[in-house]
CSV table of C-alpha atoms and ligand atoms in Angstrom, one decimal:
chain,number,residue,atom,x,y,z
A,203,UNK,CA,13.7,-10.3,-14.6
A,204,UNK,CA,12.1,-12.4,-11.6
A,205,UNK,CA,12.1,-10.5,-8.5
A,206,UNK,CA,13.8,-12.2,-5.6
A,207,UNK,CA,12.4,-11.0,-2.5
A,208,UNK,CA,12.7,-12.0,1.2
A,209,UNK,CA,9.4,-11.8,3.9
A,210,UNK,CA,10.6,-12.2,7.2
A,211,UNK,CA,7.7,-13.0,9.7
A,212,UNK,CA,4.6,-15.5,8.5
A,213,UNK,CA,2.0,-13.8,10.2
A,214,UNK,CA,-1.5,-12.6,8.2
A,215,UNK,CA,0.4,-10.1,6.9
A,216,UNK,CA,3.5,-12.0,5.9
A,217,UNK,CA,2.2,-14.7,4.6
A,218,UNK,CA,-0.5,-13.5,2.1
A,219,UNK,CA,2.2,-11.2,0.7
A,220,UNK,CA,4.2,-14.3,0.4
A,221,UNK,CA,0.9,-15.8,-2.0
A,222,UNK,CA,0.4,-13.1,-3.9
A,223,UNK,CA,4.3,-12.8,-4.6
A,224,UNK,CA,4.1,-16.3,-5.8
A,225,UNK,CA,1.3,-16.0,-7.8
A,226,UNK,CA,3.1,-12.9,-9.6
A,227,UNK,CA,6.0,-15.4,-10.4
A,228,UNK,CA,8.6,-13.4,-7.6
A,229,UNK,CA,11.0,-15.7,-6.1
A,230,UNK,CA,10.7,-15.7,-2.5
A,231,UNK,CA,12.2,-16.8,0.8
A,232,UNK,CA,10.5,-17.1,3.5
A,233,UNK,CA,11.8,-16.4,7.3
A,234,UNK,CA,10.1,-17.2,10.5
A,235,UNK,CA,11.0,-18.0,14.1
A,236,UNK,CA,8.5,-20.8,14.2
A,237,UNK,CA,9.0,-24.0,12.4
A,238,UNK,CA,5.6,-24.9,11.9
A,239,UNK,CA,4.9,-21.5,10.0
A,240,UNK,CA,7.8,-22.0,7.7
A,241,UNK,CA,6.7,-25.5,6.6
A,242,UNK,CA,3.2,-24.0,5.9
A,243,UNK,CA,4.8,-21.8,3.4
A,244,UNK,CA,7.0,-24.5,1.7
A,245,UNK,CA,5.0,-24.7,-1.3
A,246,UNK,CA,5.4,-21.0,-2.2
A,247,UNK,CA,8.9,-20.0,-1.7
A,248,UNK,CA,12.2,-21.1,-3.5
A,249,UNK,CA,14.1,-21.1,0.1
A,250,UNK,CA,12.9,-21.9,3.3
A,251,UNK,CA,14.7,-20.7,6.6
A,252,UNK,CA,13.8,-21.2,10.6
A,253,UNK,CA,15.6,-18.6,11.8
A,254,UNK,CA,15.0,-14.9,13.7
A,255,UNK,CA,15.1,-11.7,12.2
A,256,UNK,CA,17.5,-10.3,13.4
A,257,UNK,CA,20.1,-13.2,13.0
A,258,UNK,CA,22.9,-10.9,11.4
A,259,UNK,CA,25.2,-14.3,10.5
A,260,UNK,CA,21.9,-15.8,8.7
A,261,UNK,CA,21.3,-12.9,6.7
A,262,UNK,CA,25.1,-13.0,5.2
A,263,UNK,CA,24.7,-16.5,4.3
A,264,UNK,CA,22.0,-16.2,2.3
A,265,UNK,CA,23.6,-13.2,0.7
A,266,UNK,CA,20.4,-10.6,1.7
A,267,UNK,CA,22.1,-7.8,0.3
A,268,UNK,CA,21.1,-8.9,-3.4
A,269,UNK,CA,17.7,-8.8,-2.4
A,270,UNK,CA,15.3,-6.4,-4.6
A,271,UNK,CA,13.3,-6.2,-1.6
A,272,UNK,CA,12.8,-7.3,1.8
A,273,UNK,CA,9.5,-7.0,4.1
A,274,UNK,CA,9.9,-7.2,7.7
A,275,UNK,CA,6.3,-8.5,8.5
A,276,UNK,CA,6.2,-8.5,12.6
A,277,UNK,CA,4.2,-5.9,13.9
A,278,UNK,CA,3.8,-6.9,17.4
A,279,UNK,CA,7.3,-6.8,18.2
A,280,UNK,CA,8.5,-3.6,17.5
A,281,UNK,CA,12.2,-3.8,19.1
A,282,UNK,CA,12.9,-6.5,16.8
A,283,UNK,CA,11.2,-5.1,13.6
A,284,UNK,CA,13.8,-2.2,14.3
A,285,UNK,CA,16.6,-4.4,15.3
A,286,UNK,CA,16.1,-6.7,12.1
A,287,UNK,CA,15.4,-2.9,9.9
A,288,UNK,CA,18.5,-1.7,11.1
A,289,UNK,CA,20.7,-4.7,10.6
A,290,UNK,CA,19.2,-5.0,6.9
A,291,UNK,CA,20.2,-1.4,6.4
A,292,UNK,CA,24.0,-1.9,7.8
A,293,UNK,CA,24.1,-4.9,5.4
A,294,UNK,CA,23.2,-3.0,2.6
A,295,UNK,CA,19.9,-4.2,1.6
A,296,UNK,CA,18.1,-1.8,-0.6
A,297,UNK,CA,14.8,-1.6,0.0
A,298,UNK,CA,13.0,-2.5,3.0
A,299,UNK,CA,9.4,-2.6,3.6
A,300,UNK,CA,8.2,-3.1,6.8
A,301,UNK,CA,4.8,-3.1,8.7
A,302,UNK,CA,4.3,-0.8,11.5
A,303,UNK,CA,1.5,-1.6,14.3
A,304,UNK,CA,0.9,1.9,15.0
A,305,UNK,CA,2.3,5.7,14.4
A,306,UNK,CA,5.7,5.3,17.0
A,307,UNK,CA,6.2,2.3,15.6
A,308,UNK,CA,5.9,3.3,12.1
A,309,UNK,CA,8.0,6.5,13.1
A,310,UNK,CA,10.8,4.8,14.7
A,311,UNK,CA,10.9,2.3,11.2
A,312,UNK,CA,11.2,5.4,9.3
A,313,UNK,CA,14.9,7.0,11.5
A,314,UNK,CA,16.3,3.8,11.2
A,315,UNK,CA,15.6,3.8,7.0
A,316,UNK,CA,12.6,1.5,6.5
A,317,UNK,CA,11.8,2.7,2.3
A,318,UNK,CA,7.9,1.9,2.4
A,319,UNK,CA,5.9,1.8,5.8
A,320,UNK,CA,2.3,0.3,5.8
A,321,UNK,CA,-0.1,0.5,8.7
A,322,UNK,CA,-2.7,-2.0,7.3
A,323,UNK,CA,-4.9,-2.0,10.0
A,324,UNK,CA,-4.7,2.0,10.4
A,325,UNK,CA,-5.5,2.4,6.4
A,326,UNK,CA,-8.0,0.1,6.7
A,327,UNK,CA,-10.0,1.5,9.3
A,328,UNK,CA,-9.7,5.3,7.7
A,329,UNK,CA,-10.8,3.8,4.2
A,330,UNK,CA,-13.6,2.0,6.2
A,331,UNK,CA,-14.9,5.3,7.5
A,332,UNK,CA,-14.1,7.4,4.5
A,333,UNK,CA,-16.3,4.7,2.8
A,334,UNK,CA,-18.9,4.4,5.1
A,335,UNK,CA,-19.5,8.7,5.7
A,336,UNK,CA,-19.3,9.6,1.9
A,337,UNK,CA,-21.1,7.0,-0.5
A,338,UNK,CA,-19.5,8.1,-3.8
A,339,UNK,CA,-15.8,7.1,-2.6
A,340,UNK,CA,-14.9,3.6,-4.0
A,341,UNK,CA,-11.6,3.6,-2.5
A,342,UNK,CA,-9.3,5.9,-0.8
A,343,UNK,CA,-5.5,5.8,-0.5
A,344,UNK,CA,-3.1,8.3,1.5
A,345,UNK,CA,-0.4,8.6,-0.1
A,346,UNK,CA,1.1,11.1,2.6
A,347,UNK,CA,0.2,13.0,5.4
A,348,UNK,CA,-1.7,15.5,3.5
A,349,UNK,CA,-2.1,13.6,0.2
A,350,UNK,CA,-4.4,11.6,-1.2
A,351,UNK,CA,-5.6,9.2,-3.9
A,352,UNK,CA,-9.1,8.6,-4.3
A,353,UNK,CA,-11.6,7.1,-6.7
A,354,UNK,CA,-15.3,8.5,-6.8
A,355,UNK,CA,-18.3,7.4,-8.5
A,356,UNK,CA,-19.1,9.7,-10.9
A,357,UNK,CA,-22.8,9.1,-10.7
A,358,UNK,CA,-22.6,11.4,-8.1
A,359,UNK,CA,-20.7,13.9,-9.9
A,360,UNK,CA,-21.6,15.3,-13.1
A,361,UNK,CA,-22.7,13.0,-15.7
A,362,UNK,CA,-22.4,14.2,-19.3
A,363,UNK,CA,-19.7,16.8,-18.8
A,364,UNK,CA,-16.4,17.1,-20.1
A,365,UNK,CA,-14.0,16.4,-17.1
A,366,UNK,CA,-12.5,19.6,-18.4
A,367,UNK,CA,-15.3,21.5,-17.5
A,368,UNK,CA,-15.3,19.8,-13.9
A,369,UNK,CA,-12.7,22.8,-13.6
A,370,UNK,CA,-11.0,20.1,-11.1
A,371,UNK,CA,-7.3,22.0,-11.3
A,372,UNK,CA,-8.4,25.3,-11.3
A,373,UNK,CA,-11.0,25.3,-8.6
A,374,UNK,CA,-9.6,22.4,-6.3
A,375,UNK,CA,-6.2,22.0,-6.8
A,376,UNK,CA,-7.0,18.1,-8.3
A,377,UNK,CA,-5.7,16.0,-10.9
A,378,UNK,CA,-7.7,13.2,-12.3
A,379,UNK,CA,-5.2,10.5,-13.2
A,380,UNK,CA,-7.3,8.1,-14.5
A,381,UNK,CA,-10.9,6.9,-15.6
A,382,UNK,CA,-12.0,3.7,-14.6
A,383,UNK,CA,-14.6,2.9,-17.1
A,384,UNK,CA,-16.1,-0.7,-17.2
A,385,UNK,CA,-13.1,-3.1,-17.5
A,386,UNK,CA,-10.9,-0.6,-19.0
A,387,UNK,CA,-8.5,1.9,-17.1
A,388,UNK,CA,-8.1,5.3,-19.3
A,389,UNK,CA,-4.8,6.8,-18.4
A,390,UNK,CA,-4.4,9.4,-18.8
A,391,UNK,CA,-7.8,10.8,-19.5
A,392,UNK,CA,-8.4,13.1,-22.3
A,393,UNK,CA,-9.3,16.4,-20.6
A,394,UNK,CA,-12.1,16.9,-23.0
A,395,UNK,CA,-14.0,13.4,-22.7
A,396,UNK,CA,-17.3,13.0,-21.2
A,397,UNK,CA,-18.2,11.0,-18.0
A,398,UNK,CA,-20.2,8.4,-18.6
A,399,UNK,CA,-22.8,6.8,-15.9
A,400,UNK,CA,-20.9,4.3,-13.9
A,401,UNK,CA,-17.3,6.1,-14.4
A,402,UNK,CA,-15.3,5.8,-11.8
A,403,UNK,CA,-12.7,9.0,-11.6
A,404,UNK,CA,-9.3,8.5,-9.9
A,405,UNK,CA,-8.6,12.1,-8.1
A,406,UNK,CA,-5.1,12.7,-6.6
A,407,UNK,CA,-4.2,16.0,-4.4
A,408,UNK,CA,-4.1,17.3,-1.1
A,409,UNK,CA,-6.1,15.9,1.3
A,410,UNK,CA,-8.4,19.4,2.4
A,411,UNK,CA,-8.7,20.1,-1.2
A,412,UNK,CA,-10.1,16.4,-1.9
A,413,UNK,CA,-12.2,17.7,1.7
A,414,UNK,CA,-13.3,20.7,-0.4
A,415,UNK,CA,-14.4,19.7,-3.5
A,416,UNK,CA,-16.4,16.7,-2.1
A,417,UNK,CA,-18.6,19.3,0.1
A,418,UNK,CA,-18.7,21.7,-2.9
A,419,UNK,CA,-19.1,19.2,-5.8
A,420,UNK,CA,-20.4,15.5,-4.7
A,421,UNK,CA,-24.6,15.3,-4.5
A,422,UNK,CA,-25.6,14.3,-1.1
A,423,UNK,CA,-27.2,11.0,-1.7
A,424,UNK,CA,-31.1,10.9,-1.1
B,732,ATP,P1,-0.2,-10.4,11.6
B,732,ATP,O1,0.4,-10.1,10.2
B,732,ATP,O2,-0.8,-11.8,11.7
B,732,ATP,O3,-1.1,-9.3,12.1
B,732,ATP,P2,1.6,-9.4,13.7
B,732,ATP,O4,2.0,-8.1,13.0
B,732,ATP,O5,0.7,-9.4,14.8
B,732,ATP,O6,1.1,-10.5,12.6
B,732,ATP,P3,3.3,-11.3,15.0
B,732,ATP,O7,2.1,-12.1,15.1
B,732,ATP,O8,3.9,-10.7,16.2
B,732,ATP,O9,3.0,-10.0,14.0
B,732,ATP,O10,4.4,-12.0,14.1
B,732,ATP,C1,4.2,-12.4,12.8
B,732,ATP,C2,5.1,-13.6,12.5
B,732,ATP,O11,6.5,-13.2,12.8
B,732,ATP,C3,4.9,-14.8,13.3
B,732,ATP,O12,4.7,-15.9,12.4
B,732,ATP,C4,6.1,-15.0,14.2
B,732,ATP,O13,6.4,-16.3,14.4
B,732,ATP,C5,7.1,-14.2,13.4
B,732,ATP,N1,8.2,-13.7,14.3
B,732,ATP,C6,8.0,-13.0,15.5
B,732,ATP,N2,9.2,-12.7,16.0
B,732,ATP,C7,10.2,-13.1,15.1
B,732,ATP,C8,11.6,-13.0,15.0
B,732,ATP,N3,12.3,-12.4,16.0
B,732,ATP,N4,12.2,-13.6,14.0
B,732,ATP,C9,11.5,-14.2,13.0
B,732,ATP,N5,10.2,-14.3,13.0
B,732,ATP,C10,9.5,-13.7,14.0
């Protein structure tokens, strides 16, 4: 069934989601303040509507409580992401995404019943430095405060060794969800399969046990 989904705010953030919702077939409306910013986005929404967030009479209009999802895309100004989050929630609107600028911000989204926070430009700068200090992460996703998801090149891991043998559970704590091996994605992985050169192993768990096994296990590069 076609997702119907609403992004409120055009910015970066907002309207790049709106894209990429488009390209995935989801039918979306757009909602911005500024007019000019809503005609830019004409081409990829199936409603269109100048109008603020937190514009409780709009909202009932246009029925937002049949949403799947909403995204509240203004970051800078936090009173009205809240505002907007809190009159979304009153009218019933399910799920709510919104972005936060920084941790108050994102805490404050989170008492007033925001479903899914993001901090894009927080995440992006941990994943940069995560990235940049160790070599052998590809990418690198918090899932929680202490919880992680990351993918390591197994190059720097053990080549030619059964990813049972890795003793990943027992020693760490770590589950390997997946194995990214050229195109294909092997989920889940058979425990007794070797890692091939060029694997890419997808690790979730706790964030000092991820810490642990990647000063214990991962060759310092030369
Ligand atoms: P970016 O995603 O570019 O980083 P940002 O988080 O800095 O954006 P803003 O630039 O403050 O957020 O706003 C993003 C968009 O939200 C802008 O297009 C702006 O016009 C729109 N916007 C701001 N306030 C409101 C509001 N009260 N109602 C509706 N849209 C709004």
């Amino acid at each position: 069934m076609t997702k119907e989904i609403a992004v409120i705010g055009l910015g970066q953030f907002g309207g790049n989601a709106v894209k990429q919702l488009h390209k995935l077939a989801a039918d979306v409306t757009v909602i911005d303040i500024n007019e000019d910013k809503v005609q830019d986005y004409e081409d990829y929404a199936v409603e269109c509507i100048v109008g603020s967030a937190t514009d409780e009479k709009m909202f009932k209009t246009i029925g937002i409580e049949h949403y799947d999802e909403v995204i509240i895309a203004i970051g800078e100004d936090i009173q009205t992401s809240i505002l907007s989050t809190l009159i979304l929630k009153e009218l019933g609107v399910e799920r709510i995404t919104a972005k936060a600028q920084d941790n108050y911000h994102a805490e404050l989204l989170r008492k007033v019943g925001a479903n899914n926070i993001l901090q894009p430009e927080t995440e992006m700068g941990i994943r940069l430095a995560n990235q940049l200090i160790n070599m052998s992460i590809v990418d690198y996703m918090e899932i929680s405060d202490d919880t992680a998801i990351v993918e390591y090149d197994a190059n720097d891991i053990f080549i030619n060794t059964a990813l049972i043998d890795l003793g990943l559970r027992e020693k760490f704590g770590l589950n390997v969800v997946a194995v990214k091996r050229n195109k294909e994605v092997i989920v889940p992985p058979d425990p007794q399969m070797n890692i091939l050169k060029n694997d890419v192993l997808v690790i979730i768990g706790k964030i000092k046990n991820l810490n642990r096994f990647e000063s214990k296990i991962i060759k310092p590069k030369t």
